[in-house]
Coordinates of C-alpha atoms in Angstrom, one line a residue:
M1 CA 79.1 132.9 99.0
G2 CA 79.9 133.3 95.3
K3 CA 82.9 135.4 96.0
L4 CA 84.4 132.8 98.4
A5 CA 83.9 130.1 95.7
T6 CA 85.7 132.3 93.2
I7 CA 88.6 132.8 95.6
D8 CA 88.7 129.1 96.3
V9 CA 88.9 128.2 92.6
A10 CA 91.6 130.8 92.1
L11 CA 93.7 129.5 95.0
D12 CA 93.4 125.9 93.6
E13 CA 94.6 127.1 90.2
M14 CA 97.5 128.9 91.9
L15 CA 98.4 125.7 93.7
V16 CA 98.3 123.6 90.5
N17 CA 100.6 126.1 88.8
L18 CA 102.9 126.2 91.9
A19 CA 103.1 122.4 91.9
A20 CA 104.1 122.4 88.2
I21 CA 107.0 124.8 89.1
V22 CA 108.2 122.7 92.0
L23 CA 108.0 119.5 90.0
R24 CA 110.3 121.1 87.4
L25 CA 112.7 122.1 90.1
S26 CA 112.7 118.6 91.6
K27 CA 114.6 117.1 88.7
P28 CA 117.8 115.4 89.8
D29 CA 120.0 117.7 87.7
V30 CA 118.6 120.7 89.6
T31 CA 118.6 119.2 93.1
R32 CA 122.2 117.9 93.2
T33 CA 123.4 119.7 96.3
P34 CA 122.2 119.1 99.8
E35 CA 121.1 122.7 100.0
A36 CA 118.9 122.2 96.9
R37 CA 117.4 119.0 98.4
R38 CA 116.6 120.8 101.6
A39 CA 115.0 123.7 99.7
L40 CA 112.9 121.2 97.7
A41 CA 111.8 119.4 100.9
Q42 CA 110.8 122.7 102.4
S43 CA 108.9 123.7 99.2
V44 CA 107.1 120.3 99.2
H45 CA 106.2 120.6 102.9
Q46 CA 104.8 124.1 102.4
Y47 CA 102.8 123.0 99.4
A48 CA 101.4 120.1 101.4
V49 CA 100.3 122.5 104.2
C50 CA 98.4 124.7 101.6
A51 CA 97.0 121.7 99.8
A52 CA 95.5 120.2 102.9
R53 CA 92.7 122.8 102.8
S54 CA 91.9 122.3 99.2
N55 CA 89.0 120.2 97.9
D56 CA 90.5 120.0 94.4
P57 CA 91.6 116.5 93.5
R58 CA 94.3 117.8 91.2
V59 CA 95.9 119.6 94.1
H60 CA 96.0 116.4 96.2
E61 CA 97.4 114.3 93.3
L62 CA 100.1 116.9 92.7
K63 CA 100.9 116.9 96.4
S64 CA 101.4 113.1 96.2
Q65 CA 103.6 113.5 93.2
L66 CA 105.7 116.1 95.0
E67 CA 106.1 114.0 98.1
E68 CA 107.3 111.1 95.9
T69 CA 110.2 113.4 94.6
L70 CA 111.6 113.4 98.2
K71 CA 111.9 109.7 98.4
P72 CA 115.4 108.4 97.6
A73 CA 115.8 106.6 94.3
L74 CA 116.5 102.9 94.9
R75 CA 118.7 100.9 92.6
I76 CA 119.8 97.3 92.5
V77 CA 123.5 96.9 93.2
A78 CA 123.7 93.1 93.4
I79 CA 121.6 90.1 92.5
D80 CA 122.4 86.9 94.4
G81 CA 125.7 88.4 95.5
V82 CA 126.7 89.3 91.9
K83 CA 127.4 93.0 91.4
V84 CA 125.2 94.6 88.8
S85 CA 126.4 97.7 87.0

């Protein structure tokens, strides 16, 4: 059982490191094109699949952060009918 726990911990560490890489790649200046956005979405999805089996809370927090990167940024364009720049 000790070997399985060691492998589990190693996989969690790999997932934490992978999430850090994907988070860096999720920056708006990197994901400008539709192809880059699709690649990011695929990476986040694959990470979520792997993270689902983890018991490490860091992995689940990073999964949430990654999923947030896929949500479109909202901005205010008008307040009470007046255009805001």
